[in-house]
CSV table of C-alpha atoms and ligand atoms in Angstrom, one decimal:
chain,number,residue,atom,x,y,z
N,1,MET,CA,22.0,-11.4,-16.7
N,2,ASP,CA,22.4,-7.8,-15.4
N,3,ASN,CA,21.0,-7.0,-12.2
N,4,THR,CA,23.5,-3.9,-11.2
N,5,HIS,CA,20.2,-1.3,-12.1
N,6,TRP,CA,17.8,-3.1,-9.6
N,7,LYS,CA,16.7,-0.8,-6.9
N,8,ARG,CA,13.3,-2.3,-6.0
N,9,ILE,CA,12.0,-6.1,-6.4
N,10,VAL,CA,9.3,-8.0,-5.5
N,11,ILE,CA,9.8,-11.4,-4.4
N,12,LYS,CA,6.7,-13.9,-4.2
N,13,CYS,CA,6.3,-16.7,-2.2
N,14,GLY,CA,4.7,-20.2,-3.0
N,15,SER,CA,2.6,-22.2,-0.4
N,16,ALA,CA,4.6,-25.4,-0.6
N,17,LEU,CA,7.6,-23.4,0.8
N,18,ILE,CA,5.7,-22.1,3.4
N,19,ALA,CA,3.4,-25.2,4.8
N,20,PRO,CA,5.4,-27.9,2.9
N,21,GLU,CA,3.8,-30.9,4.7
N,22,LYS,CA,0.5,-28.7,5.3
N,23,ASN,CA,0.8,-29.1,9.0
N,24,GLY,CA,1.5,-25.7,10.4
N,25,CYS,CA,4.3,-23.3,9.5
N,26,SER,CA,7.7,-24.3,8.7
N,27,SER,CA,11.1,-22.1,8.7
N,28,HIS,CA,13.0,-24.9,6.9
N,29,TYR,CA,12.7,-23.1,3.1
N,30,LEU,CA,11.8,-19.5,4.3
N,31,LEU,CA,15.7,-19.2,6.2
N,32,SER,CA,17.2,-18.5,3.1
N,33,ILE,CA,14.5,-16.6,1.3
N,34,ALA,CA,15.1,-14.3,4.6
N,35,HIS,CA,18.7,-14.3,4.1
N,36,PHE,CA,18.3,-13.1,0.2
N,37,ILE,CA,15.9,-10.7,1.3
N,38,LEU,CA,18.8,-9.2,4.0
N,39,ARG,CA,21.4,-9.6,1.5
N,40,CYS,CA,19.8,-7.2,-1.1
N,41,ARG,CA,18.6,-4.6,1.8
N,42,GLU,CA,21.9,-4.5,2.4
N,43,ARG,CA,23.2,-3.4,-1.1
N,44,GLY,CA,20.0,-0.6,-1.2
N,45,ILE,CA,17.3,-2.8,-2.9
N,46,ASP,CA,14.1,-2.3,-1.8
N,47,VAL,CA,12.3,-5.5,-1.2
N,48,VAL,CA,8.6,-6.0,-0.9
N,49,LEU,CA,7.8,-9.9,-0.2
N,50,VAL,CA,4.2,-11.6,-1.4
N,51,SER,CA,3.8,-14.5,0.7
N,52,SER,CA,0.8,-17.4,-0.3
N,53,GLY,CA,0.5,-20.1,2.6
N,54,SER,CA,-2.1,-18.8,5.2
N,55,VAL,CA,-4.6,-21.6,4.0
N,56,ALA,CA,-2.1,-24.1,3.9
N,57,ALA,CA,-0.6,-23.0,7.2
N,58,GLY,CA,-4.2,-22.7,8.6
N,59,ALA,CA,-5.2,-26.4,7.3
N,60,HIS,CA,-4.2,-28.5,10.6
N,61,LEU,CA,-6.1,-26.2,12.8
N,62,PHE,CA,-9.5,-27.8,11.4
N,63,ASN,CA,-10.9,-31.0,11.6
N,64,GLU,CA,-14.1,-30.5,9.1
N,65,GLU,CA,-13.9,-33.5,6.7
N,66,GLU,CA,-15.2,-31.1,3.8
N,67,GLN,CA,-13.1,-27.9,3.0
N,68,THR,CA,-16.0,-25.8,2.5
N,69,LEU,CA,-15.3,-22.6,1.4
N,70,ALA,CA,-16.3,-21.1,4.8
N,71,VAL,CA,-13.9,-23.8,6.1
N,72,LYS,CA,-11.1,-22.6,3.9
N,73,LYS,CA,-11.7,-19.1,4.8
N,74,ALA,CA,-11.0,-19.7,8.3
N,75,MET,CA,-8.3,-21.5,7.5
N,76,ALA,CA,-7.1,-18.2,5.5
N,77,ALA,CA,-7.7,-16.2,8.7
N,78,ALA,CA,-5.9,-18.8,11.1
N,79,GLY,CA,-3.3,-19.4,9.3
N,80,GLN,CA,-2.6,-15.5,8.1
N,81,THR,CA,-1.4,-15.2,11.6
N,82,GLU,CA,0.6,-18.1,12.3
N,83,MET,CA,2.3,-17.4,8.2
N,84,MET,CA,3.4,-13.6,9.8
N,85,ALA,CA,4.6,-14.9,12.9
N,86,THR,CA,6.7,-17.2,11.1
N,87,TRP,CA,8.6,-14.9,8.8
N,88,ASP,CA,8.4,-12.1,11.2
N,89,LYS,CA,11.0,-14.4,13.8
N,90,LEU,CA,13.3,-14.7,10.9
N,91,PHE,CA,14.1,-10.9,10.3
N,92,ASP,CA,15.4,-8.3,13.2
N,93,PHE,CA,13.6,-5.1,11.2
N,94,ALA,CA,9.9,-4.8,11.4
N,95,THR,CA,7.9,-6.2,9.1
N,96,ALA,CA,4.0,-5.2,7.9
N,97,GLN,CA,0.9,-7.2,6.9
N,98,VAL,CA,-0.8,-6.1,4.0
N,99,LEU,CA,-3.6,-7.7,2.8
N,100,LEU,CA,-5.5,-6.9,-0.5
N,101,THR,CA,-8.4,-7.9,-2.6
N,102,HIS,CA,-8.7,-7.1,-6.8
N,103,ALA,CA,-11.4,-4.8,-5.9
N,104,ASP,CA,-8.7,-2.9,-4.0
N,105,LEU,CA,-6.5,-2.9,-7.1
N,106,ARG,CA,-8.6,-2.1,-9.2
N,107,ASN,CA,-10.4,1.0,-7.9
N,108,ARG,CA,-8.0,3.6,-9.0
N,109,ASP,CA,-7.6,5.7,-5.3
N,110,ARG,CA,-7.6,2.4,-3.2
N,111,TYR,CA,-4.7,1.4,-5.4
N,112,GLU,CA,-2.8,4.7,-5.0
N,113,ASN,CA,-3.5,4.1,-1.4
N,114,ILE,CA,-1.7,0.6,-1.8
N,115,ARG,CA,1.4,2.6,-3.3
N,116,SER,CA,1.6,5.0,-1.2
N,117,THR,CA,1.4,3.0,1.8
N,118,ILE,CA,3.8,0.1,0.6
N,119,ASP,CA,6.5,3.5,-0.4
N,120,THR,CA,6.2,4.7,3.4
N,121,LEU,CA,6.3,1.1,4.4
N,122,VAL,CA,10.1,0.3,2.8
N,123,ASN,CA,11.1,4.0,2.8
N,124,ASN,CA,11.0,3.0,6.6
N,125,GLY,CA,13.1,0.0,6.1
N,126,ILE,CA,9.7,-2.3,7.0
N,127,LEU,CA,9.2,-5.1,4.8
N,128,PRO,CA,5.8,-5.0,3.4
N,129,ILE,CA,4.3,-9.0,3.7
N,130,VAL,CA,1.5,-8.9,1.2
N,131,ASN,CA,-1.2,-11.7,0.4
N,132,GLU,CA,-4.7,-11.9,-1.0
N,133,ASN,CA,-7.3,-11.3,1.8
N,134,ASP,CA,-8.8,-14.4,1.2
N,135,THR,CA,-11.2,-14.3,4.5
N,136,ILE,CA,-13.6,-11.5,2.7
N,137,THR,CA,-13.2,-12.2,-0.8
N,138,THR,CA,-15.9,-13.4,-3.4
N,139,ASP,CA,-15.2,-14.8,-7.0
N,140,LYS,CA,-15.7,-11.0,-8.3
N,141,LEU,CA,-13.5,-9.4,-5.8
N,142,LYS,CA,-10.7,-11.4,-5.9
N,143,VAL,CA,-7.4,-11.4,-8.4
N,144,GLY,CA,-7.5,-15.3,-7.5
N,145,ASP,CA,-4.1,-16.6,-6.9
N,146,ASN,CA,-0.5,-15.1,-5.8
N,147,ASP,CA,1.5,-15.1,-9.2
N,148,ASN,CA,-1.4,-12.5,-10.5
N,149,LEU,CA,-1.2,-10.5,-7.4
N,150,SER,CA,2.5,-10.1,-7.3
N,151,ALA,CA,3.1,-9.0,-11.0
N,152,MET,CA,0.2,-6.3,-9.8
N,153,VAL,CA,2.1,-5.4,-6.9
N,154,ALA,CA,5.4,-5.6,-8.4
N,155,ALA,CA,3.8,-2.7,-11.4
N,156,ALA,CA,2.1,-0.6,-8.5
N,157,PHE,CA,5.3,-0.5,-6.8
N,158,ASP,CA,7.3,0.2,-9.8
N,159,ALA,CA,9.8,-2.8,-9.2
N,160,ASP,CA,12.7,-3.5,-11.3
N,161,ALA,CA,12.3,-7.4,-10.8
N,162,LEU,CA,9.7,-10.0,-10.0
N,163,ILE,CA,11.1,-13.5,-8.5
N,164,ILE,CA,8.4,-16.1,-8.0
N,165,CYS,CA,9.7,-18.7,-5.8
N,166,SER,CA,8.1,-22.3,-6.5
N,167,ASP,CA,8.6,-26.1,-6.0
N,168,VAL,CA,10.3,-26.3,-9.3
N,169,ASP,CA,13.5,-25.0,-11.0
N,170,GLY,CA,11.3,-22.9,-13.1
N,171,LEU,CA,9.2,-23.0,-16.7
N,172,TYR,CA,10.1,-26.3,-18.4
N,173,ASP,CA,8.8,-27.4,-21.9
N,174,LYS,CA,6.2,-30.0,-20.3
N,175,ASN,CA,5.0,-30.3,-16.7
N,176,PRO,CA,8.3,-32.2,-14.6
N,177,HIS,CA,6.0,-33.6,-12.1
N,178,LYS,CA,4.9,-35.6,-14.7
N,179,HIS,CA,7.6,-36.3,-17.2
N,180,ASP,CA,10.9,-37.1,-16.9
N,181,ASP,CA,12.2,-36.1,-19.8
N,182,ALA,CA,10.7,-32.3,-19.7
N,183,LYS,CA,13.5,-29.5,-20.3
N,184,LEU,CA,14.0,-26.2,-18.3
N,185,LEU,CA,13.4,-23.2,-20.2
N,186,SER,CA,16.1,-20.4,-19.1
N,187,TRP,CA,14.8,-17.7,-21.1
N,188,VAL,CA,11.8,-16.5,-22.6
N,189,THR,CA,11.7,-13.5,-24.5
N,190,ASN,CA,8.2,-13.4,-25.9
N,191,ILE,CA,5.3,-14.9,-24.0
N,192,ASP,CA,2.5,-15.9,-26.7
N,193,GLU,CA,0.5,-18.9,-27.0
N,194,SER,CA,3.4,-21.4,-27.2
N,195,ILE,CA,4.3,-20.5,-24.1
N,196,TYR,CA,0.6,-21.0,-22.4
N,197,ALA,CA,0.2,-24.2,-24.1
N,198,ILE,CA,3.1,-25.9,-22.2
N,199,ALA,CA,2.3,-24.3,-18.9
N,200,GLY,CA,0.5,-26.9,-16.6
N,201,ASP,CA,-1.9,-26.8,-13.6
N,202,ALA,CA,-0.4,-27.4,-10.0
N,203,VAL,CA,0.0,-31.0,-9.2
N,204,SER,CA,0.5,-30.3,-5.3
N,205,SER,CA,-2.4,-30.0,-3.0
N,206,VAL,CA,-0.9,-26.9,-1.8
N,207,GLY,CA,-0.4,-24.8,-4.9
N,208,THR,CA,-2.9,-22.7,-6.7
N,209,GLY,CA,-2.5,-21.9,-10.3
N,210,GLY,CA,0.5,-23.9,-11.6
N,211,MET,CA,2.4,-22.3,-14.2
N,212,LYS,CA,0.1,-20.6,-16.1
N,213,THR,CA,-0.8,-18.2,-13.9
N,214,LYS,CA,3.1,-17.7,-13.3
N,215,ILE,CA,2.7,-16.8,-16.9
N,216,GLN,CA,0.1,-14.6,-16.5
N,217,ALA,CA,2.2,-12.7,-13.9
N,218,ALA,CA,5.2,-12.7,-16.2
N,219,GLU,CA,3.1,-10.8,-19.2
N,220,LYS,CA,1.7,-8.6,-16.8
N,221,ALA,CA,5.5,-7.8,-15.4
N,222,THR,CA,7.7,-7.6,-18.3
N,223,SER,CA,5.1,-5.2,-19.8
N,224,HIS,CA,6.0,-2.9,-17.2
N,225,GLY,CA,9.5,-3.7,-17.9
N,226,ILE,CA,10.3,-5.7,-15.0
N,227,ASP,CA,12.9,-8.5,-15.6
N,228,THR,CA,10.9,-11.6,-14.2
N,229,PHE,CA,12.0,-14.6,-12.8
N,230,ILE,CA,10.5,-18.3,-11.7
N,231,VAL,CA,13.4,-19.8,-9.5
N,232,ASN,CA,13.4,-22.7,-7.1
N,233,GLY,CA,12.4,-21.8,-3.9
N,234,PHE,CA,14.0,-25.2,-2.0
N,235,THR,CA,17.3,-24.4,-2.5
N,236,GLU,CA,19.7,-21.7,-1.4
N,237,LEU,CA,22.0,-22.1,-4.6
N,238,SER,CA,18.8,-20.2,-6.6
N,239,PHE,CA,19.5,-17.0,-4.5
N,240,ASN,CA,23.3,-17.1,-4.4
N,241,GLN,CA,23.2,-17.3,-8.1
N,242,LEU,CA,20.8,-14.3,-8.3
N,243,LEU,CA,23.0,-12.3,-6.3
N,244,GLN,CA,25.7,-13.1,-8.3
N,245,GLY,CA,23.9,-11.7,-11.5
N,246,LYS,CA,23.2,-15.5,-12.7
N,247,ASN,CA,19.8,-16.5,-13.9
N,248,PRO,CA,19.1,-20.3,-11.7
N,249,GLY,CA,15.6,-20.7,-13.4
N,250,THR,CA,13.6,-19.0,-16.1
N,251,HIS,CA,14.4,-15.4,-16.9
N,252,PHE,CA,11.3,-13.7,-18.8
N,253,GLN,CA,13.0,-10.7,-20.7
N,254,PRO,CA,11.0,-7.4,-19.8
N,255,LEU,CA,9.7,-5.4,-23.1
N,256,ALA,CA,11.7,-3.1,-24.4
N,257,LYS,CA,9.5,-0.1,-24.8
N,258,PRO,CA,7.1,-1.1,-21.6
N,259,LEU,CA,3.4,0.1,-21.4
N,260,SER,CA,2.8,3.5,-19.3
N,261,ASP,CA,2.0,3.0,-15.6
N,262,HIS,CA,-1.7,4.4,-16.8
N,263,GLN,CA,-2.0,2.0,-19.7
N,264,HIS,CA,-0.8,-0.7,-17.5
N,265,TRP,CA,-2.8,-0.1,-14.9
N,266,MET,CA,-6.3,-0.5,-17.3
N,267,THR,CA,-4.8,-2.9,-19.1
N,268,HIS,CA,-3.6,-5.9,-16.6
N,269,THR,CA,-4.9,-4.9,-13.2
N,270,THR,CA,-8.1,-3.2,-13.7
N,271,ARG,CA,-11.2,-5.3,-15.0
N,272,ALA,CA,-14.0,-4.6,-17.4
N,273,GLN,CA,-17.3,-4.6,-15.0
N,274,GLY,CA,-19.4,-4.0,-18.3
N,275,GLU,CA,-18.9,-3.6,-22.5
N,276,LEU,CA,-20.0,-0.9,-24.7
N,277,VAL,CA,-20.7,-2.6,-28.6
N,278,VAL,CA,-20.1,0.1,-30.9
N,279,GLU,CA,-20.5,0.6,-34.9
N,280,ASP,CA,-17.9,-1.1,-36.8
N,281,HIS,CA,-16.5,2.4,-38.3
N,282,PHE,CA,-15.8,3.4,-34.8
N,283,ASP,CA,-12.2,3.3,-34.5
N,284,MET,CA,-9.4,4.4,-31.8
N,285,GLN,CA,-5.8,5.5,-33.0
N,286,ASP,CA,-4.1,6.5,-29.9
N,287,GLU,CA,-4.8,7.7,-26.6
N,288,GLU,CA,-4.0,11.4,-27.2
N,289,HIS,CA,-5.5,11.3,-30.9
N,290,ASN,CA,-8.8,9.3,-30.8
N,291,GLU,CA,-12.5,9.7,-31.9
N,292,PRO,CA,-14.5,10.0,-29.0
N,293,LEU,CA,-17.3,8.0,-28.7
N,294,THR,CA,-20.3,9.6,-28.8
N,295,GLY,CA,-23.9,8.1,-28.4
N,296,ALA,CA,-24.6,7.7,-32.3
N,297,ALA,CA,-21.5,5.3,-32.7
N,298,LEU,CA,-23.1,3.5,-29.1
N,299,LYS,CA,-24.9,0.3,-30.6
N,300,GLU,CA,-25.6,-2.0,-27.1
N,301,VAL,CA,-24.4,-1.9,-23.3
N,302,LYS,CA,-23.6,-4.9,-21.5
N,303,GLY,CA,-23.4,-5.7,-18.1
N,304,GLN,CA,-24.2,-3.1,-15.2
N,305,PHE,CA,-21.7,-0.6,-13.8
N,306,ASN,CA,-21.6,2.4,-12.3
N,307,VAL,CA,-19.9,5.7,-13.2
N,308,GLY,CA,-16.1,5.5,-12.6
N,309,ASP,CA,-16.0,1.8,-13.6
N,310,THR,CA,-13.8,0.4,-16.1
N,311,VAL,CA,-15.8,-0.8,-19.4
N,312,LEU,CA,-14.6,-3.0,-22.4
N,313,VAL,CA,-15.2,-1.2,-25.9
N,314,ARG,CA,-15.4,-3.6,-28.8
N,315,LYS,CA,-17.1,-4.4,-31.9
N,316,ASP,CA,-20.1,-6.4,-32.3
N,317,ASP,CA,-17.9,-9.1,-34.1
N,318,GLY,CA,-15.8,-9.3,-30.7
N,319,THR,CA,-12.8,-7.1,-32.0
N,320,LYS,CA,-11.7,-5.5,-28.5
N,321,ILE,CA,-10.8,-1.9,-28.9
N,322,ALA,CA,-10.0,-0.7,-26.1
N,323,LYS,CA,-10.3,-1.0,-22.1
N,324,ALA,CA,-11.8,2.3,-20.7
N,325,ARG,CA,-13.4,4.6,-17.7
N,326,SER,CA,-16.9,5.3,-17.9
N,327,ASN,CA,-18.5,8.6,-17.2
N,328,TYR,CA,-21.9,6.8,-17.3
N,329,SER,CA,-23.6,4.3,-15.2
N,330,SER,CA,-24.8,1.6,-17.6
N,331,CYS,CA,-28.4,2.6,-16.8
N,332,LEU,CA,-28.0,6.0,-18.6
N,333,LEU,CA,-25.9,4.9,-21.7
N,334,SER,CA,-28.4,1.9,-21.9
N,335,PHE,CA,-30.7,5.1,-22.5
N,336,ILE,CA,-28.5,6.8,-24.8
N,337,ALA,CA,-28.3,3.7,-26.7
N,338,GLU,CA,-31.6,3.3,-27.5
N,339,GLN,CA,-32.6,6.9,-28.9
N,340,GLU,CA,-33.2,6.5,-32.2
N,341,ASN,CA,-32.7,9.9,-32.7
N,342,PRO,CA,-28.9,10.5,-33.2
N,343,GLU,CA,-29.1,14.2,-32.3
N,344,TYR,CA,-31.0,13.8,-29.0
N,345,ALA,CA,-28.3,11.3,-28.0
N,346,ASP,CA,-25.5,14.1,-28.9
N,347,GLU,CA,-27.3,17.0,-27.2
N,348,PHE,CA,-27.8,15.1,-24.1
N,349,GLN,CA,-23.9,14.8,-24.1
N,350,LYS,CA,-23.3,18.1,-24.6
N,351,THR,CA,-24.4,19.3,-21.3
N,352,THR,CA,-23.7,16.0,-19.6
N,353,GLY,CA,-19.9,15.6,-20.8
N,354,PRO,CA,-17.5,12.4,-22.8
N,355,ILE,CA,-19.0,9.1,-22.3
N,356,LEU,CA,-15.3,8.0,-22.0
N,357,SER,CA,-12.9,9.3,-19.4
N,358,GLU,CA,-10.4,11.1,-21.6
N,359,ASN,CA,-7.2,10.1,-19.3
N,360,ASN,CA,-8.1,6.9,-18.5
N,361,ILE,CA,-8.0,4.9,-22.0
N,362,ALA,CA,-6.0,2.3,-22.8
N,363,ILE,CA,-6.1,1.1,-26.4
N,364,LEU,CA,-5.8,-2.9,-27.0
N,365,GLU,CA,-3.9,-4.7,-29.8
N,366,GLU,CA,-6.5,-6.2,-32.0
N,367,SER,CA,-7.7,-9.5,-31.0
Q,401,ADP,N1,5.9,-26.6,-17.8
Q,401,ADP,C1,5.7,-26.5,-16.5
Q,401,ADP,N2,6.9,-26.5,-15.6
Q,401,ADP,C2,7.1,-26.3,-14.7
Q,401,ADP,N3,5.7,-26.7,-13.5
Q,401,ADP,C3,4.5,-27.1,-14.4
Q,401,ADP,C4,4.6,-26.9,-15.5
Q,401,ADP,N4,3.2,-27.4,-16.2
Q,401,ADP,C5,2.6,-27.4,-14.2
Q,401,ADP,N5,3.3,-27.2,-13.5
Q,401,ADP,C6,3.2,-27.3,-12.1
Q,401,ADP,O1,3.3,-26.0,-11.7
Q,401,ADP,C7,3.6,-26.5,-10.4
Q,401,ADP,C8,4.3,-25.1,-9.7
Q,401,ADP,O2,3.0,-24.4,-9.1
Q,401,ADP,P1,2.0,-24.2,-7.9
Q,401,ADP,O3,1.8,-25.8,-7.6
Q,401,ADP,O4,1.1,-23.3,-8.2
Q,401,ADP,O5,3.2,-23.6,-7.0
Q,401,ADP,P2,3.0,-22.1,-6.3
Q,401,ADP,O6,3.0,-23.0,-4.7
Q,401,ADP,O7,5.0,-22.4,-6.2
Q,401,ADP,O8,2.5,-21.3,-6.7
Q,401,ADP,C9,5.0,-27.7,-11.0
Q,401,ADP,O9,5.3,-28.3,-9.5
Q,401,ADP,C10,4.6,-28.3,-11.5
Q,401,ADP,O10,3.6,-29.4,-10.7
Q,402,VHF,N1,-3.5,-16.3,-1.0
Q,402,VHF,C1,-3.4,-18.0,-0.9
Q,402,VHF,C2,-2.3,-18.4,-1.5
Q,402,VHF,C3,-3.0,-18.9,-3.4
Q,402,VHF,C4,-2.0,-18.9,-3.8
Q,402,VHF,O1,-1.6,-18.2,-5.1
Q,402,VHF,O2,-1.5,-19.8,-3.8
Q,402,VHF,P1,0.1,-20.5,-4.6
Q,402,VHF,O3,0.1,-21.3,-5.6
Q,402,VHF,O4,0.9,-21.4,-3.4
Q,402,VHF,O5,1.0,-19.3,-4.6
Q,402,VHF,C5,-3.2,-18.4,0.9
Q,402,VHF,O6,-2.4,-17.6,1.4
Q,402,VHF,O7,-3.3,-19.2,0.9
């Protein structure tokens, strides 16, 4: 494994490393991770840390028998300061708290702000520590797990490597906590259905998502050209091996032809707020040379969205064609789609412009 080209890395730590007993934070396992971060920085590698654990860290402060959503959010709020304080005391350089939601990452302006803030922090020698802002998120606004969040952050940071530190040595051919004969997969060159099929849920009471969300994260990161690892964060050996250019867990090979930055954001970070169902003959070849979507090709508009939101363009049979930024609201597009005279829609568009923003289209593989 060649790590000599790494200039920027993202390290993600699971809850079990921060609050293993769900009884407040412990620096027991964090010490070797902090040491690894220090060694990377000494080598001139910029580091961003994505740390889970706010809910697990805050749990011991609450007596409620039932963990309602409100209690979990309160745990996250209280645990976040405890978690930040625990990390902060391990470093003799400054750290910065960056709390995000999916609503921030999928909005291009906010995304650019996140990017420039993280860049500015690392350029000034400060370690950004990122987590989802669990206190304020709703189902619609959240990423939901820090594996996917770390991959989105790694893409925004233009990282060379994403290191996901978990409570197991890597991805096994079956859950090692349930099967004694499970075998570690050291290399994954292609993330397909067979890889998703072996990824099970979390068994511990503190983890979210298990291996499935780690595979999703690996898919996102490798398609941005990022070396991705799942390693055992409980043992210092993992970090020593990484520093020696050895693979301590599972290495997911980056795509030889990564997506462009914008294409990646449209495909893996934004989420479609609605759907445009188009005529079967409508096609899009590539981002630059595509047939513009006209009112005549538009059959149906699904969902509610505003100007600037991302929409999924698909055929009636479900074939996904593209994700794109809509220049129209769902309300106006429904009106256009309902017009029986196609000339009316075309005339209308001549004055109001193209339906899809030409610079914000990501063609999807047929599925
Ligand atoms: N194929 C698999 N290989 C490894 N671990 C698996 C697999 N399937 C399910 N798991 C579970 O995923 C867990 C890691 O995910 P999770 O608990 O969410 O950790 P983290 O807090 O590090 O994100 C493992 O402890 C294991 O129980
Ligand atoms: N944002 C949550 C973590 C969610 C999560 O993905 O946890 P984990 O599976 O332990 O990485 C928290 O800080 O508790």
